[in-house]
Coordinates of C-alpha atoms and ligand atoms in Angstrom, one line a residue:
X11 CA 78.8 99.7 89.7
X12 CA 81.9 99.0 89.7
X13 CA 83.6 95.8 88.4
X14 CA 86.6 93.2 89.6
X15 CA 88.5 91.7 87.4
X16 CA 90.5 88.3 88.6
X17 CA 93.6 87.3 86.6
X18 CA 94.1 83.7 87.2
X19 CA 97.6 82.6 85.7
X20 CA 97.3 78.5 84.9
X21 CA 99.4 76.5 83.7
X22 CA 98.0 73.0 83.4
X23 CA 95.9 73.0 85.8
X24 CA 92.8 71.2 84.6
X25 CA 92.1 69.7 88.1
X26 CA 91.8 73.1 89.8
X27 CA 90.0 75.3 87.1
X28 CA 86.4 74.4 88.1
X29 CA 87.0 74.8 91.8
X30 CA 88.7 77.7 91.8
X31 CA 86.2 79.8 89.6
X32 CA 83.3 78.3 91.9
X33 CA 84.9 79.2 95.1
X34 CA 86.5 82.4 93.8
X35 CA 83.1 83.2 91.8
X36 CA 80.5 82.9 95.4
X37 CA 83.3 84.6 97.7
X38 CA 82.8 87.3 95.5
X39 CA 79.0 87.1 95.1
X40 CA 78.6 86.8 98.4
X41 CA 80.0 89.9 98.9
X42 CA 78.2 91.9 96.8
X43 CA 81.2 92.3 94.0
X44 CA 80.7 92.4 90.4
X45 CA 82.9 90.6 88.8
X46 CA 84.7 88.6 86.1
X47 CA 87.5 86.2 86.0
X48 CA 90.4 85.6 83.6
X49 CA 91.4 82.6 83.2
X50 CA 95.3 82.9 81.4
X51 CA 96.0 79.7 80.4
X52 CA 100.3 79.7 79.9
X53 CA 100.4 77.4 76.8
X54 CA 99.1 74.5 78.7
X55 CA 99.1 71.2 77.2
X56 CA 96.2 69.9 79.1
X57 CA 92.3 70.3 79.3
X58 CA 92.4 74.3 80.9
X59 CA 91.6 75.9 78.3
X60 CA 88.5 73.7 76.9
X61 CA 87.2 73.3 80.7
X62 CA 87.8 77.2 81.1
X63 CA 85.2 77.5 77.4
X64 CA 83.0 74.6 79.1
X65 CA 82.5 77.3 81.7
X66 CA 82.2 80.5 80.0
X67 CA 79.8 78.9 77.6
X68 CA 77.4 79.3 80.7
X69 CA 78.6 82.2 82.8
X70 CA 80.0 84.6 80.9
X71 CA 81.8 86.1 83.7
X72 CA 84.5 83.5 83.1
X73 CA 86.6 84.7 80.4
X74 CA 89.8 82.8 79.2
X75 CA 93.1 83.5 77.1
X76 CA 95.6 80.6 75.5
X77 CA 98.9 81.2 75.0
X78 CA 100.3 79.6 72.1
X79 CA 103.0 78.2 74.2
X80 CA 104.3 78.2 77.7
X81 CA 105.5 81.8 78.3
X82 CA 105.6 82.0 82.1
X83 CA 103.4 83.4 84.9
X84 CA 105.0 86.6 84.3
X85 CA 104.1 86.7 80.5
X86 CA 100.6 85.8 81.9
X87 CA 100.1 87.8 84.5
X88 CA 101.0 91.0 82.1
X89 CA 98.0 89.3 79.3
X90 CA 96.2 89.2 82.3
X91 CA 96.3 93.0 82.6
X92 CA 96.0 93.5 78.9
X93 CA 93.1 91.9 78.5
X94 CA 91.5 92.9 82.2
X95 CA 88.5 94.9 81.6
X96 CA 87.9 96.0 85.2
X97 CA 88.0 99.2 87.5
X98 CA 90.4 97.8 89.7
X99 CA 92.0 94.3 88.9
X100 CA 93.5 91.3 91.3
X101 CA 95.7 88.5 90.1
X102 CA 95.7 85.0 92.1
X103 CA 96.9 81.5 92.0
X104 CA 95.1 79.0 89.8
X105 CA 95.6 76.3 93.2
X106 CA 93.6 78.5 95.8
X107 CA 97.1 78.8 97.9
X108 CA 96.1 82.0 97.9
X109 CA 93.0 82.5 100.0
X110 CA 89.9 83.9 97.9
X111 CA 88.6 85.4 100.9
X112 CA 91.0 87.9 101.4
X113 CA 90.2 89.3 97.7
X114 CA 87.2 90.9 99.5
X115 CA 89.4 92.6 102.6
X116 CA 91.7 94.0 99.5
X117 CA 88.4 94.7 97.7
X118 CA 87.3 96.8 100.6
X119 CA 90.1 98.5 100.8
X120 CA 90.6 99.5 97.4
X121 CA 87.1 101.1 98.0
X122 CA 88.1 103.3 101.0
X123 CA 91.0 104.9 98.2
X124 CA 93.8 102.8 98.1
X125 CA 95.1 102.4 94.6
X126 CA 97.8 99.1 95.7
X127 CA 96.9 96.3 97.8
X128 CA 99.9 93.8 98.5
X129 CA 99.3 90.5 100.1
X130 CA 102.1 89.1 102.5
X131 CA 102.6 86.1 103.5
X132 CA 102.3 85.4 107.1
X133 CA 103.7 82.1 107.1
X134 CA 105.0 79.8 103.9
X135 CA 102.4 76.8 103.2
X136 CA 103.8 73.3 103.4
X137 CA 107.2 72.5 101.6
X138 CA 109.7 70.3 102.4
X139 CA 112.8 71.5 104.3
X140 CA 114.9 71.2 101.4
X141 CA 112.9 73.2 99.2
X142 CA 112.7 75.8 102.1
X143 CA 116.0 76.4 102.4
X144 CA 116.5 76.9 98.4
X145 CA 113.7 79.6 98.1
X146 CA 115.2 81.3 101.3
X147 CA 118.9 81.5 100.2
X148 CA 117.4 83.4 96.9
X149 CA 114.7 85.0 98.2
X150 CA 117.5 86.4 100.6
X151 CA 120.0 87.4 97.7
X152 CA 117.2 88.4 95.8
X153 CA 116.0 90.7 98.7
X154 CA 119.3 92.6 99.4
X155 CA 119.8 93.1 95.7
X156 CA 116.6 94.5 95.2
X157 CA 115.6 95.8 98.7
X158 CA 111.9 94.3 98.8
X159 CA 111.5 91.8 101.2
X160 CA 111.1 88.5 98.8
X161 CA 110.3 85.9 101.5
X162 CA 106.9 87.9 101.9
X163 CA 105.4 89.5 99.2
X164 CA 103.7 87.6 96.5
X165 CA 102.0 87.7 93.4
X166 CA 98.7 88.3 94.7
X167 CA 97.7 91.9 94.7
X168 CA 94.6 93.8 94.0
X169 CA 95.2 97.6 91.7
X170 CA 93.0 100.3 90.9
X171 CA 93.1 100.6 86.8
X172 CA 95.4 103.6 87.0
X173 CA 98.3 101.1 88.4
X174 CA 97.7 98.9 86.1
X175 CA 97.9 101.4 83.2
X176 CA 100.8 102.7 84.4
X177 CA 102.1 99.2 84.2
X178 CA 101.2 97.9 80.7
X179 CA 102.9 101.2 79.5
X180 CA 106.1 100.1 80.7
X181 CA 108.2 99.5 77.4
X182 CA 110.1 96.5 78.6
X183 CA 110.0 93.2 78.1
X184 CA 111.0 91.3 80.9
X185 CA 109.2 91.8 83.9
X186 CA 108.8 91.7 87.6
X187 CA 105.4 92.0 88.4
X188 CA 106.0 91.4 92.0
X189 CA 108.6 93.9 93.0
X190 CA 107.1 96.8 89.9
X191 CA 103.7 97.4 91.8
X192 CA 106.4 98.6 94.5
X193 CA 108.3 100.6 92.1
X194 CA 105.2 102.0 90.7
X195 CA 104.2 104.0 94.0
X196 CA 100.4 104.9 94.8
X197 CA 98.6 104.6 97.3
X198 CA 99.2 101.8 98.7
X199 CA 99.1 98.9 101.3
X200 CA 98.6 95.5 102.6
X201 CA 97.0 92.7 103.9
X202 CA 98.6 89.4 105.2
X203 CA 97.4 86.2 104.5
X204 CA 98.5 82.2 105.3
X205 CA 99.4 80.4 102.3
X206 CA 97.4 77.4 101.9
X207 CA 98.4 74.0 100.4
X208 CA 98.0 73.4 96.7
X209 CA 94.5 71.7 96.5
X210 CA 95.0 69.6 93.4
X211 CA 98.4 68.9 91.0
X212 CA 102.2 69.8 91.8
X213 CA 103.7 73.0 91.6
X214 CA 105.6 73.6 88.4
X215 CA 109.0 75.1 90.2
X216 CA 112.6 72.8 89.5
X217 CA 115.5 73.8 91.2
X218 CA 116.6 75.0 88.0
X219 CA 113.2 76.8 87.6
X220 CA 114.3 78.8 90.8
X221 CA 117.8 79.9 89.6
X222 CA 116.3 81.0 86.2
X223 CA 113.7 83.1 88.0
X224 CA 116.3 84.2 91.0
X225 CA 119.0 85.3 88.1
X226 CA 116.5 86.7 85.4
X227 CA 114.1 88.9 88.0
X228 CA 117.5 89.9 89.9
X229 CA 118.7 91.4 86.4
X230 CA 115.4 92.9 85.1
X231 CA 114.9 94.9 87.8
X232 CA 118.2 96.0 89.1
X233 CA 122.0 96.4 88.3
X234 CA 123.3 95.8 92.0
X235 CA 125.3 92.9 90.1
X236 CA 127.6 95.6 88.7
X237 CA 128.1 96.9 91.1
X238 CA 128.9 94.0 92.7
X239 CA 132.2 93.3 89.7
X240 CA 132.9 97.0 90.7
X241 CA 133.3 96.4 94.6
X242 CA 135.5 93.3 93.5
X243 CA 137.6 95.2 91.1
X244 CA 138.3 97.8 94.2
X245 CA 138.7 94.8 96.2
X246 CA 141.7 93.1 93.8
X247 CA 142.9 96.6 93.2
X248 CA 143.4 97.2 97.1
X249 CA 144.9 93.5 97.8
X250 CA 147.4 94.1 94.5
X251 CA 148.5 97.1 96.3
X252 CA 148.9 95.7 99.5
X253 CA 150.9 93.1 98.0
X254 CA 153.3 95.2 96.3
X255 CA 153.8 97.5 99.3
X256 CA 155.2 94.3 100.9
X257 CA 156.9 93.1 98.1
X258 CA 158.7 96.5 98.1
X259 CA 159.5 95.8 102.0
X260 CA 161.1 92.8 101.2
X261 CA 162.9 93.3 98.6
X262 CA 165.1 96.7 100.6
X263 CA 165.6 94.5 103.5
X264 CA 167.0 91.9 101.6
X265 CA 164.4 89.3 101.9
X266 CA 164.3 87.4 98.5
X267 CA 160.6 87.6 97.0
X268 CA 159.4 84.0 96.9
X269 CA 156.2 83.5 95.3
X270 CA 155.3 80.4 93.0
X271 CA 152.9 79.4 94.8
X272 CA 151.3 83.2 95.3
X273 CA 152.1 84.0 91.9
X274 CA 149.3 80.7 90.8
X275 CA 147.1 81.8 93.3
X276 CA 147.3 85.2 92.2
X277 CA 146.2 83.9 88.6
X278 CA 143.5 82.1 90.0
X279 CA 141.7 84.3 91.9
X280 CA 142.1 87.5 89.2
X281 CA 141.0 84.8 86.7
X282 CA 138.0 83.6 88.6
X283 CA 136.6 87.5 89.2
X284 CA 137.4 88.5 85.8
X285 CA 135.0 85.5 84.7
X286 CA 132.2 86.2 87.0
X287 CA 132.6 89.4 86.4
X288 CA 132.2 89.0 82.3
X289 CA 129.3 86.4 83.5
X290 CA 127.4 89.0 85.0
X291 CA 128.4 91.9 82.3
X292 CA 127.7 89.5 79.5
X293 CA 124.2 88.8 81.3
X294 CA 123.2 92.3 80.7
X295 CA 124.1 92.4 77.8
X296 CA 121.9 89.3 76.8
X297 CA 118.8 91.5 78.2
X298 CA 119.7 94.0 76.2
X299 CA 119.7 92.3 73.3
X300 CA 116.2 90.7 74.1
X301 CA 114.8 93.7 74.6
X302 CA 116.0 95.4 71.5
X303 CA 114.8 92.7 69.5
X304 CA 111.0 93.9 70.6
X305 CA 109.7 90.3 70.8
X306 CA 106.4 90.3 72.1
X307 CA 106.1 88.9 75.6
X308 CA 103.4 86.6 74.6
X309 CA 101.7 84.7 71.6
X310 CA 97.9 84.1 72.3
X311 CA 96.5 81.6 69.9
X312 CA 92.8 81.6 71.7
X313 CA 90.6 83.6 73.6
X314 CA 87.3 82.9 74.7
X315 CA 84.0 84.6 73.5
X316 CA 82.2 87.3 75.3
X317 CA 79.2 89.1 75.2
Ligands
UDP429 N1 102.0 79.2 86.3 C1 101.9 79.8 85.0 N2 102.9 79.5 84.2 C2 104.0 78.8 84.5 C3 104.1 78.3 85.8 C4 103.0 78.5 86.7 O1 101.0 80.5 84.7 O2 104.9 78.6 83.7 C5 100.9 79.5 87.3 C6 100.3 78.2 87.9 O3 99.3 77.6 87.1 C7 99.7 78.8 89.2 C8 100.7 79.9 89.6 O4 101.3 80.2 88.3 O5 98.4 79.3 89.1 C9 101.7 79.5 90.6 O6 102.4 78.3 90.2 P1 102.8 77.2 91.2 O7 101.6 76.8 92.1 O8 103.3 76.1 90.4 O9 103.9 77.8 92.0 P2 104.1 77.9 93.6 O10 102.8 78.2 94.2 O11 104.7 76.5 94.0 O12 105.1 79.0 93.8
MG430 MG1 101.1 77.2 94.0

């Protein structure tokens, strides 16, 4: 029979942990899916990891890996895979926003031959307005750059074992787990689901948080911001020659050139793009440099005992 494995990324979230492997754990059984979940605990600093032994020390189908220190959801989700010892494998939130019961509908469908099952958000859960407008002013930018709608996909996928191989052969280091399973191709589809509310602690994004994630996943996965300092170089180049054309005008019709004022704002602008434009150069250059360094994308100090 074949066998599901759940990746649960969880990053201090010691008031969830029990629920979510009892309500993940009988949506499953109740369907008549063999199981196990995998608790990734991202470095957290709270009771996770002991609660997640507490529970595999009577059902071994809870399984459990600590980092040694907060790597991200990314870092986790990728253990997750490493360590997933499934036929097909899911990942989902660690605070039941994403709805256990649609594991089974992408469960199903991974048994009628479909390799990749996205789940899209049909409407956000509750945030405030402020918050809303942050995520979709990235997740906009985010979506033109890479040409995957941001707003709706998620995190929480099911893939037969041949996606996820595919994946953990992938020699990089920084990641986008959400926009690769696209990349990857298959078979694939999806199913929508409502994003519930968090049912117990706050969610772990800062403003700050957002950028770093908006700025980092933007330039692992694509290098539309060349070609962005490109199109402004054209741009400049264009305007300069505009500029002179005029200048030229002038100058055999006897109009004195007057241009302090141009001349500064000339400087400014120039200035301004060639910065940006060394700000996004030197940005890939700092991922290069991470990833020829090899670090690995995770430490894991613990991981709990199985059969
Ligand atoms: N998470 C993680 N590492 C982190 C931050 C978050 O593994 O550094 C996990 C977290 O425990 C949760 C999931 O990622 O299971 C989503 O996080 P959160 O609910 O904070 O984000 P939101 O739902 O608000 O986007
Ligand atoms: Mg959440």
């Amino acid at each position: 029979m074949s066998k599901l494995t759940v990746i649960i990324p969880s990053f201090n979230e010691e008031d969830n942990i029990k629920n979510t492997a009892s309500v993940i754990g009988s949506t499953l059984s109740e369907a008549g899916i063999d199981y196990n979940l995998l608790f990734v605990s991202d470095g957290s600093t709270d009771n996770t990891f002991s609660i997640v032994e507490e529970l595999n020390s009577s059902d071994k189908r809870v399984e459990g890996i600590q980092f040694s220190r907060n790597f991200g959801k990314e870092a986790a989700i990728f253990a997750g895979l490493e360590y997933a010892t499934g036929d097909c494998v899911a990942v989902i939130d660690c605070d039941l926003q994403h709805p256990p019961k649609t594991l089974v509908e992408m469960y199903s469908l991974w048994e009628q031959g479909y390799e990749v099952i996205e789940g899209i958000k049909s409407k956000r859960g509750k945030e405030s307005i402020i918050h809303k407008m942050f995520v979709g002013i990235f997740y906009g930018i985010m979506s033109s750059l890479m040409k995957i709608d941001m707003n709706s996909t998620s995190d929480f996928k099911l893939m037969d074992r041949k996606v996820v191989n595919a994946l953990l052969e992938l020699p990089e280091r920084n990641t986008f787990f959400r926009a690769l399973s696209f990349w990857a191709g298959f078979k694939s589809t999806s199913v929508t689901f409502d994003v519930e509310e968090r049912k117990a602690g706050k969610s772990k994004w800062s403003f700050a948080g957002l950028v770093r994630y908006a700025i980092s996943n933007t330039t692992s996965f694509t290098t539309a911001p060349l070609k962005f300092v490109l199109g402004m170089g054209f741009i400049l180049m264009l305007f300069s020659l505009i500029l002179g054309v005029e200048t030229l005008v002038n100058y055999f019709l006897g109009i004195a050139a007057d241009g302090f004022t141009t001349v500064i704002l000339l400087i400014l602008i120039v200035g301004g793009c060639i910065m940006i434009s060394l700000g996004i150069i030197g940005h890939y250059i700092a991922r290069i440099y991470e990833e020829v360094k090899g670090r690995p994308r995770y430490i894991v100090s613990k991981v709990t005992e199985n059969k």
